[in-house]
C-alpha atoms as a printed R data frame, in Angstrom:
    type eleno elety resid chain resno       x        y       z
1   ATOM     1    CA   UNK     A     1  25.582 -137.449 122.153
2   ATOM     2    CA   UNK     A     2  24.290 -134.138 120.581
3   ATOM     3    CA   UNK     A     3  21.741 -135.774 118.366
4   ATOM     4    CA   UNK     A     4  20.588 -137.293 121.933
5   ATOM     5    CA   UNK     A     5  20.130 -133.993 123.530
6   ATOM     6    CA   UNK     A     6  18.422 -132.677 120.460
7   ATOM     7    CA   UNK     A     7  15.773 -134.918 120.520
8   ATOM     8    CA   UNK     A     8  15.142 -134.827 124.125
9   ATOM     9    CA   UNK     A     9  14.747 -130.961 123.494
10  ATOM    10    CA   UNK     A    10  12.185 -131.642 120.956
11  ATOM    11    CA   UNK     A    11  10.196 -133.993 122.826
12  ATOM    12    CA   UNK     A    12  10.357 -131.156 125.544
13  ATOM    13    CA   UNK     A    13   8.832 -128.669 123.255
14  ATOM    14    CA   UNK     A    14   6.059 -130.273 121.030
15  ATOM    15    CA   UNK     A    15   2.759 -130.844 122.451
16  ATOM    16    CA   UNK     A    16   1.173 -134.189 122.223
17  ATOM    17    CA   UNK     A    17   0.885 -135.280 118.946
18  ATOM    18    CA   UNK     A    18   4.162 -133.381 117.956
19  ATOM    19    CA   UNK     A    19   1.992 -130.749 116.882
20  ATOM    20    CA   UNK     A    20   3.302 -127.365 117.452
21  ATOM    21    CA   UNK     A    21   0.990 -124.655 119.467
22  ATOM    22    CA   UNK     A    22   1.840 -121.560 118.563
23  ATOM    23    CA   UNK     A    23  -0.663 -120.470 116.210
24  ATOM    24    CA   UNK     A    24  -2.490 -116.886 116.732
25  ATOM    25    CA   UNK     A    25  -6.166 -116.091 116.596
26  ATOM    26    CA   UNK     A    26  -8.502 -112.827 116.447
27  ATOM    27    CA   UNK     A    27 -11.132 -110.702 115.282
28  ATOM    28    CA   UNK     A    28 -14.188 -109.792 116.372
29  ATOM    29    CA   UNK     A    29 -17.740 -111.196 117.081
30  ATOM    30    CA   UNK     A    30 -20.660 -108.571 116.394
31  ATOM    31    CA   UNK     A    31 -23.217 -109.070 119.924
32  ATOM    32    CA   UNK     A    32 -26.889 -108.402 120.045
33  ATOM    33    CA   UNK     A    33 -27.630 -105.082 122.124
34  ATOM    34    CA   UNK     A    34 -27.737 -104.851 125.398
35  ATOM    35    CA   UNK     A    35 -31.105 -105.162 127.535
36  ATOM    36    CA   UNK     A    36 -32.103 -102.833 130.137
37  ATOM    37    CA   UNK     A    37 -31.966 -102.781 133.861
38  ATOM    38    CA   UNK     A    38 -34.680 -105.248 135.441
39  ATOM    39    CA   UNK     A    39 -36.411 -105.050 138.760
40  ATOM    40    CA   UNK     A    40 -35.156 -108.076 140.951
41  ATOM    41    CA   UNK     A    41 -37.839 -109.705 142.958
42  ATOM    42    CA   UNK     A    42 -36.791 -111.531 146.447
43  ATOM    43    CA   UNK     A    43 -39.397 -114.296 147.777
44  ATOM    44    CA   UNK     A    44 -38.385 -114.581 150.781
45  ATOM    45    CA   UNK     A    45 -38.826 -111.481 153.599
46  ATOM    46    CA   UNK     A    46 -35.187 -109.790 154.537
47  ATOM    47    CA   UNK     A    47 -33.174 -106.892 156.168
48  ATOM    48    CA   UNK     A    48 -31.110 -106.575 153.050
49  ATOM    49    CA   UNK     A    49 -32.591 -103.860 150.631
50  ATOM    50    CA   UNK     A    50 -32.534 -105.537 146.998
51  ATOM    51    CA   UNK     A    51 -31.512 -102.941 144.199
52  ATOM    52    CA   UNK     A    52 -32.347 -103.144 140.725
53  ATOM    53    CA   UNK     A    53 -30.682 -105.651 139.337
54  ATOM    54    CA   UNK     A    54 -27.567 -104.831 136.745
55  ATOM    55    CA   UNK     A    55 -28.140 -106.653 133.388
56  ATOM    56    CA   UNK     A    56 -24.398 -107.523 131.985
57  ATOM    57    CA   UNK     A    57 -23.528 -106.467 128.126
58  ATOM    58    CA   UNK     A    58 -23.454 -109.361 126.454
59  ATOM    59    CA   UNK     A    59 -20.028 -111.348 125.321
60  ATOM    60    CA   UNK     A    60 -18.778 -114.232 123.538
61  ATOM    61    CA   UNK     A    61 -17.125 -117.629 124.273
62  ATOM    62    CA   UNK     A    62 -14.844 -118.161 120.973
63  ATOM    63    CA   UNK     A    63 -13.553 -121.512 121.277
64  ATOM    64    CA   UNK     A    64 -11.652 -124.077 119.061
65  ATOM    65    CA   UNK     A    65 -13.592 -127.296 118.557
66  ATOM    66    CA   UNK     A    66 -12.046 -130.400 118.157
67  ATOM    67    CA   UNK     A    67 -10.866 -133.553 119.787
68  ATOM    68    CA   UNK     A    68  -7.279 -132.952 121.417
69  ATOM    69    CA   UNK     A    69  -5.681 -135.652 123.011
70  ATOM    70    CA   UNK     A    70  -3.490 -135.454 126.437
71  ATOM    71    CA   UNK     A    71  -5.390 -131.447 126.957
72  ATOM    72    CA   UNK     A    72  -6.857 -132.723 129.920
73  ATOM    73    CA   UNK     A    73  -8.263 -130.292 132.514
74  ATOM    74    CA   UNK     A    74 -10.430 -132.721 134.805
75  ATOM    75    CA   UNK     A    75  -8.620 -131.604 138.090
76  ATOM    76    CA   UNK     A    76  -8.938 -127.578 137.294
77  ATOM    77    CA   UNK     A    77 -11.599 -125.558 139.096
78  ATOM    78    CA   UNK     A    78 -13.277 -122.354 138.580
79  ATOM    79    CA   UNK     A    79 -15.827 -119.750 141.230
80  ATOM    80    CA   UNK     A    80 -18.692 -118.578 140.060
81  ATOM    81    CA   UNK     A    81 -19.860 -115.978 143.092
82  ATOM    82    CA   UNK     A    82 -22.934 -114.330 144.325
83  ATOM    83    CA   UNK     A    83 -21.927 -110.854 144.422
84  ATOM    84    CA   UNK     A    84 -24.865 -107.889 144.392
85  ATOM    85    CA   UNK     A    85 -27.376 -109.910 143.926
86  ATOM    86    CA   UNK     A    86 -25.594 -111.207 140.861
87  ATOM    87    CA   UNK     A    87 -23.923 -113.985 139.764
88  ATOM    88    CA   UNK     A    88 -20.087 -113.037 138.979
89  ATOM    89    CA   UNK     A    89 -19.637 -113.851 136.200
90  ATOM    90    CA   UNK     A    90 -22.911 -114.227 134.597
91  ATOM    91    CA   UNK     A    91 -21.433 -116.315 131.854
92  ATOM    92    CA   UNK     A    92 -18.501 -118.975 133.040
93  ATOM    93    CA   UNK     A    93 -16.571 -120.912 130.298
94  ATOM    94    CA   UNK     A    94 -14.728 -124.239 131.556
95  ATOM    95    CA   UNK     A    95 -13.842 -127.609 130.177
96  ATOM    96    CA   UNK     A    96 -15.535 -130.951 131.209
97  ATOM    97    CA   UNK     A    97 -14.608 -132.189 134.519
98  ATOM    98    CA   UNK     A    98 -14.019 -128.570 136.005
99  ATOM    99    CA   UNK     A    99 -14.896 -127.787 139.779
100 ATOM   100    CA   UNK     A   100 -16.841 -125.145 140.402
101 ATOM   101    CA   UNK     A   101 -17.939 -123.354 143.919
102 ATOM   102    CA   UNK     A   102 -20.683 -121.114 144.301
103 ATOM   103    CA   UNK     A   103 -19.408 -118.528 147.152
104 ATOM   104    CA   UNK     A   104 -21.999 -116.149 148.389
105 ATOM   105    CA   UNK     A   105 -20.359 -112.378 149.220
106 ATOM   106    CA   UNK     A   106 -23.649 -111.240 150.155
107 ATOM   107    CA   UNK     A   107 -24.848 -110.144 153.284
108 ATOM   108    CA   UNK     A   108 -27.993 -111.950 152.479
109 ATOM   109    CA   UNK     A   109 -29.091 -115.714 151.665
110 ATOM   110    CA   UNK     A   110 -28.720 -117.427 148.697
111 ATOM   111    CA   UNK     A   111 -30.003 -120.612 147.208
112 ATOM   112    CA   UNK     A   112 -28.144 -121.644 143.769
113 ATOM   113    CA   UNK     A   113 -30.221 -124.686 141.901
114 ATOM   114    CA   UNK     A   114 -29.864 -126.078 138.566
115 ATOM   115    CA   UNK     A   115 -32.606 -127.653 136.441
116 ATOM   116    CA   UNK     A   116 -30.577 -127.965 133.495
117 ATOM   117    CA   UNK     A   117 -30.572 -131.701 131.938
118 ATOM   118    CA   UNK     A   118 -26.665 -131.549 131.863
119 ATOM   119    CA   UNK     A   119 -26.697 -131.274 135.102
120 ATOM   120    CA   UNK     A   120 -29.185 -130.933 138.041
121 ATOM   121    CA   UNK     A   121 -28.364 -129.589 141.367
122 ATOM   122    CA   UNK     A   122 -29.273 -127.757 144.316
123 ATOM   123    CA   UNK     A   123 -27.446 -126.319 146.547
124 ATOM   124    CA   UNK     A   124 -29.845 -125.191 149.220
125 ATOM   125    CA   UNK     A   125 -29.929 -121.960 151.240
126 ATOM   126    CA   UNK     A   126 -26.642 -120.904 152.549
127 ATOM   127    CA   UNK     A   127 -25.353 -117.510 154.308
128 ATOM   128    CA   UNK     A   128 -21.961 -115.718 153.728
129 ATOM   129    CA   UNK     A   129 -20.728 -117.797 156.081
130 ATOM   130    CA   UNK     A   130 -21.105 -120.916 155.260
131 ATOM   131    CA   UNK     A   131 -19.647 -123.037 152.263
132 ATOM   132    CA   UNK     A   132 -21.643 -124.954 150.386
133 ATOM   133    CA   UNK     A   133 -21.337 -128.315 148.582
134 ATOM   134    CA   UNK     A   134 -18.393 -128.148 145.366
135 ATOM   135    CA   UNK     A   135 -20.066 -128.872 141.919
136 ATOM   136    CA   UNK     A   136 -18.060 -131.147 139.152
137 ATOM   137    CA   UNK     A   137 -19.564 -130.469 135.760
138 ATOM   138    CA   UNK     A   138 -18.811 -133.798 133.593
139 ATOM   139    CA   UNK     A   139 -20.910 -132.969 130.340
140 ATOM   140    CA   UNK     A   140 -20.511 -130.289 127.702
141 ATOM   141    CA   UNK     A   141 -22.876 -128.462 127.024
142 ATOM   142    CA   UNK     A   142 -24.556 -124.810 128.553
143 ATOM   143    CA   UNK     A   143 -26.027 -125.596 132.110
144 ATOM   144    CA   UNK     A   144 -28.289 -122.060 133.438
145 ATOM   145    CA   UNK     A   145 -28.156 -121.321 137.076
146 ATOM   146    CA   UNK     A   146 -30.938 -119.376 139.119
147 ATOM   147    CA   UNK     A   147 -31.201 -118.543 142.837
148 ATOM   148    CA   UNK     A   148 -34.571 -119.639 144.634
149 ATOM   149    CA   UNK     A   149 -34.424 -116.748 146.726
150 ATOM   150    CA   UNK     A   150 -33.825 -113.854 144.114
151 ATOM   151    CA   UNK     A   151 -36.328 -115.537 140.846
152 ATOM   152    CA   UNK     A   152 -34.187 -112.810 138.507
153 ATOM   153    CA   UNK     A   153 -30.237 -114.117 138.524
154 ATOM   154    CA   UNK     A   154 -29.810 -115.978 135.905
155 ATOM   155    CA   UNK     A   155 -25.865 -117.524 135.534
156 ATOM   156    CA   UNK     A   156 -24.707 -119.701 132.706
157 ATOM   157    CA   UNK     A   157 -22.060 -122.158 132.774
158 ATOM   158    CA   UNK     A   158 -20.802 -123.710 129.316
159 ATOM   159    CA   UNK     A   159 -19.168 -126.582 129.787
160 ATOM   160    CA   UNK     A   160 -16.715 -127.615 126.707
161 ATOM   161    CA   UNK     A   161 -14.732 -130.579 125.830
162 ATOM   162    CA   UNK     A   162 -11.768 -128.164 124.664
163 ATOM   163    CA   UNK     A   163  -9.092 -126.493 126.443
164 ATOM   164    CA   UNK     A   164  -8.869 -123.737 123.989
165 ATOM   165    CA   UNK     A   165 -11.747 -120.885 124.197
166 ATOM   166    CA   UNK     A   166 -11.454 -117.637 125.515
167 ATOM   167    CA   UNK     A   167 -14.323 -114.759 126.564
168 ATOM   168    CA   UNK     A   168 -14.834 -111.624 124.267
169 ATOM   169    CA   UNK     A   169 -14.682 -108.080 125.710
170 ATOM   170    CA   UNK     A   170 -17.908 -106.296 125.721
171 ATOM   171    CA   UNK     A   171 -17.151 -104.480 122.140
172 ATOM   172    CA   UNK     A   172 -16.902 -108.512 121.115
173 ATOM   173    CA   UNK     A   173 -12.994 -108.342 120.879
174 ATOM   174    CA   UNK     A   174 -10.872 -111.550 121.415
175 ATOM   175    CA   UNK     A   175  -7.860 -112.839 121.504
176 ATOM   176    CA   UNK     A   176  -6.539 -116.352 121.595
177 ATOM   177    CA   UNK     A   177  -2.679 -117.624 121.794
178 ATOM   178    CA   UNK     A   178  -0.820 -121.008 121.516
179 ATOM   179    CA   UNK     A   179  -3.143 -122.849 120.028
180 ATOM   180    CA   UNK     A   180  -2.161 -126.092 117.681
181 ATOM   181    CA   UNK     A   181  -1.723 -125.666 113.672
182 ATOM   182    CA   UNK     A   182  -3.715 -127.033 111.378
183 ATOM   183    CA   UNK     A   183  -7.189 -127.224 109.846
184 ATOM   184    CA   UNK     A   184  -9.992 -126.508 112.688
185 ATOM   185    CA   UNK     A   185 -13.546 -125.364 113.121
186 ATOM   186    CA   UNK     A   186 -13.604 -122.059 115.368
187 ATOM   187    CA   UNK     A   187 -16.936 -121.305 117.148
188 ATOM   188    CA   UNK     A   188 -18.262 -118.415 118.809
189 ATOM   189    CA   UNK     A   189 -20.728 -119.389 121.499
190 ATOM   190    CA   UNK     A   190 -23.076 -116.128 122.299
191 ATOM   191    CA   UNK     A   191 -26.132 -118.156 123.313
192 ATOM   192    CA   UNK     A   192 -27.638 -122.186 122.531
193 ATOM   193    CA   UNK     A   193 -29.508 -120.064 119.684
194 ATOM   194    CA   UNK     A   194 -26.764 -118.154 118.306
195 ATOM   195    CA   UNK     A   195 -23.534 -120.399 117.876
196 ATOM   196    CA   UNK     A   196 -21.392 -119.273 114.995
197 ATOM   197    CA   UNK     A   197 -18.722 -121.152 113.516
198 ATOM   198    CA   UNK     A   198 -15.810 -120.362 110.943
199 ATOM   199    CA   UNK     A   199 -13.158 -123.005 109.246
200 ATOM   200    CA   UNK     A   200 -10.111 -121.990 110.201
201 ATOM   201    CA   UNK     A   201  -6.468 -123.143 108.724
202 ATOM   202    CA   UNK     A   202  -3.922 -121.948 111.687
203 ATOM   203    CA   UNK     A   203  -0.264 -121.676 111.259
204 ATOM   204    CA   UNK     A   204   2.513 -121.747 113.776
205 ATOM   205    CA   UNK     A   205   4.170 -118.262 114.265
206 ATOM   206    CA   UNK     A   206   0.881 -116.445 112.160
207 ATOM   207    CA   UNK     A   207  -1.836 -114.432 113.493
208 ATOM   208    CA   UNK     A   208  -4.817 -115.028 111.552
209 ATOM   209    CA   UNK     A   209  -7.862 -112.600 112.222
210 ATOM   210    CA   UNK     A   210 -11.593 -114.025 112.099
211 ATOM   211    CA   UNK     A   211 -14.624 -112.010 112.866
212 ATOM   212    CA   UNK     A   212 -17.919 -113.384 113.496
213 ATOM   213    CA   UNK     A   213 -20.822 -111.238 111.789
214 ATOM   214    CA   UNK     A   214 -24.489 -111.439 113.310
215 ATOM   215    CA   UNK     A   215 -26.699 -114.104 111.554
C-alpha cells in the first residue's frame, strides 16, 4: 500500500516527461538606448486633441527554446489595449494559439490592422464602445500592429511555441522560475534583428545567472 501512494505522489509532482521544473534563471540583457518622444500624426479630423506620442524604453523577451511536450497554452488569452494613443503594451509575449483582444480606452477611434505575413488582419474602425472581432495567433513568430487612424503606434506581438519566456524590466533585468532541468538554448528576443541566445545547462533547486551583452 505505501509504495502505491508513493508513486501516485510522484506522478502528481513531475511534469510531463518526469522531468522536474524547478530550475532558476537570471541575469541581465544590456538594451539599445532609448529614442525620443515623436510627434503622432492622426488622418482622420477629430475632437480629441492628440499629444505627443510617448516612445516606451525598450525591454526584452528572454525565453527558453525548445520543444516541450503536454505545455500547451492554445486556450489562454492575452489584451493588448489602446490606451493614450498607445498600444499597452507596446511589446506582448504569448505562445501559439493565444487569444488576443484589442480594447480601445480611448475617447477617440481606433482602427488596429496587421500586414504582417504571420498573420494579416484588420480590425476596422471601432469606438470605446464597441468590441471588436477576437484575434487567435497560430504561428510563431513577431507579428507588428499599427492603427490606420494614428500612422505612429506601432505594437508588436511575438508569438512563441514555448510556455517559458518572461519580459525584462527597463534596466534589462529578468527573472524566470520553474522551468525544466537540463541542457537548453536560452534566447533573448529584443527585436527580429537583435535575437541573442546562450546554452544553458539548468539544474533543479539552482539559480543559474545569464546575462546577455549587446552584439
Amino acid at each position: 500500500m505505501r509504495s502505491i501512494v508513493v508513486s501516485v505522489f510522484i506522478g502528481l509532482t513531475l511534469p510531463a516527461g518526469g522531468i522536474w521544473a524547478d530550475a532558476t534563471v537570471e541575469g541581465l540583457v544590456e538594451l539599445p538606448k532609448p529614442t525620443d518622444l515623436r510627434p503622432l500624426n492622426q488622418r482622420y479630423r477629430s475632437n480629441v486633441e492628440v499629444p505627443v506620442a510617448p516612445t516606451n524604453p525598450p525591454i526584452a523577451v528572454v525565453y527558453l527554446a525548445g520543444d516541450f511536450a503536454g505545455k500547451n497554452n492554445a486556450k489562454s488569452s492575452a489584451q493588448m489595449t489602446q490606451k493614450n494613443i498607445t498600444f499597452e503594451p507596446d511589446l506582448l509575449a504569448i505562445q501559439v494559439g493565444t487569444a488576443v483582444d484589442f480594447p480601445n480606452l480611448d475617447d477617440t477611434y481606433h482602427n488596429v490592422f496587421s500586414y504582417s505575413k504571420l498573420k494579416r488582419f484588420d480590425l476596422g474602425r471601432y469606438r470605446k464602445d464597441e468590441k471588436p472581432a477576437t484575434v487567435v495567433f497560430d504561428k510563431p513568430g513577431a507579428v507588428t500592429v499599427h492603427c490606420e487612424i494614428h500612422d505612429r503606434m506601432r505594437g508588436t506581438i511575438l508569438v512563441l511555441e514555448t510556455p517559458y519566456f518572461k519580459k525584462s524590466d527597463t534596466a534589462g533585468r529578468y527573472r524566470m522560475e520553474h522551468l525544466p532541468a537540463g541542457r537548453h538554448t536560452l534566447k533573448a528576443w529584443i527585436s527580429d534583428n537583435d535575437v541573442r541566445e546562450r546554452s544553458v545547462d539548468l539544474k533543479n533547486g539552482q539559480t543559474l545567472h545569464v546575462d546577455f551583452p549587446a552584439k
